[in-house]
């Protein structure tokens, strides 16, 4: 029992996260039982649907990839206490730049993917870094500027991509010309659309984890986020850290947008903002800004969304249920006093047991 209390005390944030998830899922179960005529069937579809076939589980992994990049992007910027939501615009613009590079450069396989992803990533980094520059230079609020910039990037690249010379007027819908096969990311598993972006995602997670936990830049970033005044007195160039964090976050978001377009689509056809940037906020909150937990949180969210889609298509429960689950989980995860009294009791018991 004493060892259990020690473990719970040391991993309290993880315990609280699982408790919040459990409460959210419990609410979903209760709601389904009240609104559905076949609650058992609906629950089976929600929680078991993604496991019924390779293709459906592949859909989970496919959705997990962009959610992980978005979560990493937001986590890096949030760790520096920079509430930049420009990942949404970076995703869209970078996907468009990757498509433009694929269509315009005409490089052979290997170089084509590399050039397109690199171009998209740099554009994503510059978009978010612009908000950081405005904050460092003139003290503007990065939350406001990033939200406004999302729509600037959306309309700018929508105009560029869906007009000459990139628009395919014969496609039958709004899109660019087909991307060359040499520029598209290869599939990894037959019967699914899981692509090589999964490997790049895993490498990105490891690199961000090393950057955040093992480098002086990562330490400076977290120190700036926790106490900017102390960071200044410690000799850290806070302005440079703000710029670097937002460029790195945008770079990851841009990489995610580029990989999503090259891996999942034959053409660039996003007529609306994809929404991954805002989903990244949810993933980052669930992961507590820990890069190694980001893919776990992304998988959980992707699994729920695919399960919700399967449930809504085959039962009388709509997929808006997922929004309720997300809201409840975020509410409990972000509530600092949630289970705090229980934690204090454990600490008191641990201290008194040694007296």
Coordinates of C-alpha atoms in Angstrom, one line a residue:
X1 CA 0.0 0.0 0.0
X2 CA 2.8 2.4 0.8
X3 CA 4.5 1.7 -2.5
X4 CA 1.2 2.4 -4.3
X5 CA 0.9 5.7 -2.5
X6 CA 4.4 6.7 -3.5
X7 CA 3.8 5.8 -7.1
X8 CA 0.5 7.7 -7.2
X9 CA 2.1 10.8 -5.6
X10 CA 4.9 10.8 -8.1
X11 CA 2.7 10.1 -11.1
X12 CA -0.3 12.2 -10.0
X13 CA -0.7 14.1 -13.3
X14 CA -0.9 10.8 -15.2
X15 CA -3.5 9.5 -12.7
X16 CA -5.5 12.6 -13.0
X17 CA -5.4 12.4 -16.8
X18 CA -6.7 8.8 -16.8
X19 CA -9.4 9.8 -14.3
X20 CA -10.5 12.6 -16.5
X21 CA -10.6 10.3 -19.5
X22 CA -12.6 7.7 -17.6
X23 CA -15.1 10.3 -16.5
X24 CA -15.5 11.6 -20.1
X25 CA -16.1 8.0 -21.3
X26 CA -18.5 7.3 -18.5
X27 CA -20.5 10.4 -19.5
X28 CA -20.6 9.1 -23.1
X29 CA -21.9 5.7 -21.9
X30 CA -24.6 7.4 -19.8
X31 CA -25.7 9.7 -22.6
X32 CA -25.9 6.8 -25.1
X33 CA -28.0 4.8 -22.8
X34 CA -30.5 7.7 -22.5
X35 CA -30.7 8.7 -26.2
X36 CA -30.3 5.4 -28.1
X37 CA -32.8 2.7 -28.7
X38 CA -30.0 0.2 -29.0
X39 CA -27.3 1.4 -26.5
X40 CA -25.4 -1.8 -26.5
X41 CA -25.0 -1.8 -30.2
X42 CA -24.0 1.9 -30.3
X43 CA -21.4 1.3 -27.6
X44 CA -20.0 -1.7 -29.4
X45 CA -19.6 0.4 -32.5
X46 CA -18.0 3.4 -30.7
X47 CA -15.4 1.4 -28.8
X48 CA -15.1 -1.7 -30.9
X49 CA -15.8 -0.4 -34.4
X50 CA -12.2 0.7 -35.2
X51 CA -10.9 -2.8 -34.4
X52 CA -13.3 -4.6 -36.7
X53 CA -11.1 -4.5 -39.8
X54 CA -7.6 -3.5 -40.9
X55 CA -9.0 -0.7 -42.9
X56 CA -10.8 0.9 -40.0
X57 CA -7.9 0.6 -37.7
X58 CA -5.8 2.1 -40.5
X59 CA -8.1 5.1 -40.5
X60 CA -7.2 5.6 -36.8
X61 CA -3.5 5.6 -37.6
X62 CA -4.0 7.9 -40.6
X63 CA -5.8 10.4 -38.5
X64 CA -3.3 10.1 -35.7
X65 CA -0.4 11.3 -37.9
X66 CA -1.6 14.9 -38.5
X67 CA -3.0 15.1 -34.9
X68 CA 0.5 14.2 -33.6
X69 CA 2.2 16.9 -35.6
X70 CA -0.3 19.4 -34.5
X71 CA 0.0 18.4 -30.9
X72 CA 3.8 18.6 -31.1
X73 CA 3.5 22.1 -32.7
X74 CA 1.2 23.4 -30.0
X75 CA 3.2 21.7 -27.2
X76 CA 6.5 23.4 -28.1
X77 CA 4.9 26.8 -28.2
X78 CA 2.8 26.3 -25.1
X79 CA 5.9 25.1 -23.2
X80 CA 7.3 28.6 -23.8
X81 CA 4.0 30.1 -22.6
X82 CA 3.3 31.3 -26.1
X83 CA -0.4 30.9 -26.9
X84 CA 0.1 30.9 -30.7
X85 CA -2.7 29.2 -32.6
X86 CA -1.1 29.7 -36.0
X87 CA -0.7 26.0 -36.5
X88 CA -4.0 25.9 -38.2
X89 CA -2.9 28.4 -40.8
X90 CA 0.5 26.8 -41.0
X91 CA -1.1 23.4 -41.8
X92 CA -3.2 24.8 -44.6
X93 CA -0.5 27.0 -46.2
X94 CA 2.2 24.3 -45.9
X95 CA 0.0 21.7 -47.5
X96 CA -0.5 24.2 -50.3
X97 CA 3.2 24.9 -50.6
X98 CA 4.0 21.2 -50.6
X99 CA 1.5 20.7 -53.5
X100 CA 3.0 23.7 -55.4
X101 CA 6.5 22.3 -55.0
X102 CA 5.4 18.8 -56.1
X103 CA 3.6 20.2 -59.2
X104 CA 6.3 22.8 -60.1
X105 CA 9.7 21.3 -59.4
X106 CA 9.4 18.0 -61.3
X107 CA 12.1 16.3 -59.2
X108 CA 12.6 12.5 -59.1
X109 CA 11.2 10.3 -56.3
X110 CA 12.9 10.9 -53.0
X111 CA 14.1 14.4 -53.8
X112 CA 10.5 15.5 -54.7
X113 CA 9.1 14.4 -51.3
X114 CA 12.0 15.9 -49.4
X115 CA 11.8 19.2 -51.2
X116 CA 8.1 19.5 -50.8
X117 CA 8.1 18.7 -47.1
X118 CA 11.1 21.0 -46.5
X119 CA 9.4 23.9 -48.3
X120 CA 6.1 23.4 -46.5
X121 CA 7.8 23.1 -43.1
X122 CA 9.8 26.3 -43.6
X123 CA 6.7 28.2 -44.6
X124 CA 4.9 26.9 -41.5
X125 CA 7.8 28.0 -39.3
X126 CA 7.8 31.5 -40.8
X127 CA 4.1 31.9 -40.4
X128 CA 4.2 31.2 -36.6
X129 CA 7.5 33.1 -36.2
X130 CA 5.8 36.2 -37.6
X131 CA 3.5 36.2 -34.6
X132 CA 6.6 35.8 -32.4
X133 CA 8.4 38.7 -34.1
X134 CA 5.4 41.0 -33.7
X135 CA 5.3 40.1 -30.0
X136 CA 9.0 40.7 -29.4
X137 CA 9.1 43.9 -31.5
X138 CA 5.9 45.6 -30.5
X139 CA 4.4 43.5 -27.7
X140 CA 1.4 42.3 -29.7
X141 CA -0.7 39.4 -28.4
X142 CA 0.3 36.3 -30.2
X143 CA -3.1 34.7 -29.7
X144 CA -4.9 37.5 -31.5
X145 CA -2.3 37.8 -34.3
X146 CA -2.2 34.1 -34.9
X147 CA -5.9 33.7 -35.1
X148 CA -6.1 36.6 -37.6
X149 CA -3.2 35.2 -39.6
X150 CA -4.9 31.8 -40.0
X151 CA -7.5 33.4 -42.2
X152 CA -5.0 35.5 -44.1
X153 CA -3.1 32.4 -45.0
X154 CA -6.3 30.5 -45.8
X155 CA -7.6 33.1 -48.3
X156 CA -4.2 33.8 -49.7
X157 CA -3.2 30.2 -50.5
X158 CA -6.8 29.3 -51.5
X159 CA -6.6 32.1 -54.1
X160 CA -3.2 31.0 -55.4
X161 CA -3.9 27.3 -55.5
X162 CA -7.4 27.4 -57.0
X163 CA -6.5 29.6 -59.9
X164 CA -4.1 29.3 -62.8
X165 CA -1.6 27.7 -63.1
X166 CA -2.4 25.1 -60.4
X167 CA -6.2 24.7 -60.7
X168 CA -7.5 21.8 -62.7
X169 CA -10.7 23.1 -64.3
X170 CA -11.6 19.6 -65.6
X171 CA -11.5 17.9 -62.2
X172 CA -15.2 18.3 -61.6
X173 CA -14.5 19.9 -58.2
X174 CA -12.3 22.5 -56.7
X175 CA -8.7 21.2 -56.7
X176 CA -5.3 21.5 -58.1
X177 CA -3.9 19.2 -60.8
X178 CA -3.0 15.7 -59.7
X179 CA 0.2 15.5 -57.7
X180 CA 3.0 13.5 -59.5
X181 CA 3.4 10.0 -58.2
X182 CA 7.0 10.7 -57.5
X183 CA 6.0 13.4 -55.0
X184 CA 3.5 11.3 -53.0
X185 CA 4.5 9.4 -49.9
X186 CA 4.5 5.6 -50.3
X187 CA 2.0 3.4 -48.5
X188 CA 3.3 1.2 -45.7
X189 CA 0.4 -1.3 -45.2
X190 CA -1.7 -2.8 -47.9
X191 CA -5.4 -2.3 -47.5
X192 CA -5.0 1.0 -45.7
X193 CA -3.8 4.5 -46.5
X194 CA -1.1 4.4 -43.8
X195 CA 1.9 6.1 -45.4
X196 CA 5.5 6.8 -44.7
X197 CA 4.5 9.9 -42.8
X198 CA 4.1 7.6 -39.8
X199 CA 7.9 7.0 -39.8
X200 CA 8.6 10.7 -40.0
X201 CA 6.1 11.3 -37.2
X202 CA 7.9 8.9 -34.9
X203 CA 11.3 10.5 -35.7
X204 CA 9.8 14.0 -35.0
X205 CA 8.4 12.9 -31.6
X206 CA 11.8 11.5 -30.6
X207 CA 13.7 14.7 -31.8
X208 CA 11.3 17.0 -30.0
X209 CA 11.6 15.0 -26.8
X210 CA 15.4 15.2 -27.0
X211 CA 15.2 18.9 -27.8
X212 CA 12.9 19.6 -24.9
X213 CA 14.6 17.4 -22.3
X214 CA 18.2 17.1 -23.2
X215 CA 19.4 20.4 -24.7
X216 CA 20.1 23.8 -23.3
X217 CA 17.7 25.4 -25.8
X218 CA 14.9 23.1 -24.5
X219 CA 15.8 24.1 -20.9
X220 CA 15.7 27.8 -21.8
X221 CA 12.4 27.3 -23.6
X222 CA 10.8 25.7 -20.5
X223 CA 12.3 28.1 -18.1
X224 CA 11.0 31.0 -20.1
X225 CA 7.6 29.5 -20.1
X226 CA 7.6 28.9 -16.3
X227 CA 9.0 32.2 -15.2
X228 CA 10.0 34.8 -17.9
X229 CA 11.4 37.3 -15.3
X230 CA 13.7 34.6 -13.8
X231 CA 14.8 33.6 -17.3
X232 CA 15.8 37.2 -18.1
X233 CA 17.8 37.5 -14.8
X234 CA 19.4 34.1 -15.7
X235 CA 20.9 35.6 -18.8
X236 CA 18.5 33.9 -21.3
X237 CA 17.7 35.9 -24.4
X238 CA 13.9 35.7 -23.9
X239 CA 13.1 37.4 -27.2
X240 CA 15.1 34.8 -29.1
X241 CA 13.5 32.0 -27.2
X242 CA 10.0 33.3 -28.1
X243 CA 11.0 33.5 -31.8
X244 CA 12.7 30.1 -31.7
X245 CA 9.7 28.3 -30.0
X246 CA 7.2 29.7 -32.4
X247 CA 9.3 29.0 -35.5
X248 CA 9.9 25.4 -34.2
X249 CA 6.2 25.0 -33.5
X250 CA 5.2 26.3 -36.9
X251 CA 7.9 24.1 -38.5
X252 CA 6.3 21.0 -37.0
X253 CA 2.8 22.2 -38.0
X254 CA 4.1 22.8 -41.5
X255 CA 5.7 19.4 -41.7
X256 CA 2.3 17.9 -40.6
X257 CA 0.4 19.8 -43.3
X258 CA 2.9 18.8 -46.0
X259 CA 2.9 15.2 -45.0
X260 CA -0.9 15.0 -44.8
X261 CA -1.3 16.4 -48.4
X262 CA 1.5 14.2 -49.9
X263 CA 0.4 11.1 -48.0
X264 CA -3.4 11.2 -48.2
X265 CA -4.4 13.1 -51.3
X266 CA -4.0 12.9 -55.1
X267 CA -4.6 16.6 -55.3
X268 CA -4.7 19.6 -53.0
X269 CA -8.4 20.0 -52.3
X270 CA -8.8 21.7 -48.9
X271 CA -11.5 24.3 -49.6
X272 CA -11.7 25.0 -45.9
X273 CA -9.2 25.1 -43.0
X274 CA -8.6 21.4 -42.0
X275 CA -9.0 22.0 -38.3
X276 CA -5.9 20.1 -37.3
X277 CA -4.3 23.1 -35.7
X278 CA -7.2 23.5 -33.2
X279 CA -7.2 19.8 -32.6
X280 CA -3.6 20.1 -31.7
X281 CA -4.6 22.2 -28.7
X282 CA -6.7 19.2 -27.4
X283 CA -3.9 16.8 -28.0
X284 CA -1.4 19.1 -26.2
X285 CA -3.7 19.5 -23.2
X286 CA -4.2 15.7 -23.0
X287 CA -0.5 15.1 -23.2
X288 CA 0.4 17.8 -20.7
X289 CA 2.8 19.2 -23.3
X290 CA 5.0 16.1 -23.0
X291 CA 6.2 15.2 -26.5
X292 CA 6.4 11.5 -25.7
X293 CA 2.7 11.5 -24.7
X294 CA 1.5 13.5 -27.7
X295 CA 1.2 10.4 -30.0
X296 CA -0.7 8.6 -27.2
X297 CA -3.1 11.4 -26.9
X298 CA -3.4 11.7 -30.7
X299 CA -4.2 8.0 -31.0
X300 CA -6.8 8.2 -28.3
X301 CA -8.5 11.2 -29.9
X302 CA -8.3 9.6 -33.4
X303 CA -9.7 6.3 -32.1
X304 CA -12.7 8.1 -30.5
X305 CA -13.4 10.1 -33.7
X306 CA -13.2 7.1 -36.0
X307 CA -15.3 5.1 -33.6
X308 CA -17.8 8.0 -33.4
X309 CA -18.0 8.1 -37.2
X310 CA -18.7 4.3 -37.3
X311 CA -21.3 4.6 -34.6
X312 CA -23.1 7.5 -36.3
X313 CA -23.3 5.7 -39.6
X314 CA -24.8 2.5 -38.3
X315 CA -26.8 3.5 -35.2
X316 CA -29.2 6.3 -34.1
X317 CA -26.4 8.2 -32.1
X318 CA -24.8 11.2 -33.9
X319 CA -21.1 11.8 -33.9
X320 CA -21.5 15.1 -32.1
X321 CA -21.1 12.9 -29.0
X322 CA -17.3 13.1 -29.4
X323 CA -17.5 16.8 -28.8
X324 CA -19.1 16.2 -25.4
X325 CA -16.4 13.7 -24.5
X326 CA -13.6 16.1 -25.5
X327 CA -15.2 19.0 -23.6
X328 CA -15.6 16.9 -20.4
X329 CA -12.0 15.5 -20.5
X330 CA -10.5 18.9 -21.2
X331 CA -12.5 20.5 -18.4
X332 CA -11.2 18.0 -15.8
X333 CA -7.6 17.9 -17.2
X334 CA -7.3 21.7 -17.1
X335 CA -9.0 22.0 -13.6
X336 CA -6.0 22.3 -11.3
X337 CA -8.1 21.5 -8.2
X338 CA -9.4 18.2 -9.7
X339 CA -8.3 15.4 -7.2
X340 CA -6.0 17.9 -5.5
X341 CA -7.5 17.2 -2.1
X342 CA -6.8 13.5 -2.7
X343 CA -3.2 14.2 -3.6
X344 CA -2.7 16.2 -0.4
X345 CA -4.1 13.3 1.7
X346 CA -1.6 10.9 0.0
X347 CA 1.3 13.3 0.8
X348 CA 0.2 13.6 4.4
X349 CA -0.1 9.8 4.8
X350 CA 3.3 9.4 3.2
X351 CA 4.9 11.9 5.6
X352 CA 3.3 10.7 8.7
X353 CA 4.2 7.0 7.9
X354 CA 7.9 8.0 8.2
X355 CA 7.5 9.7 11.6

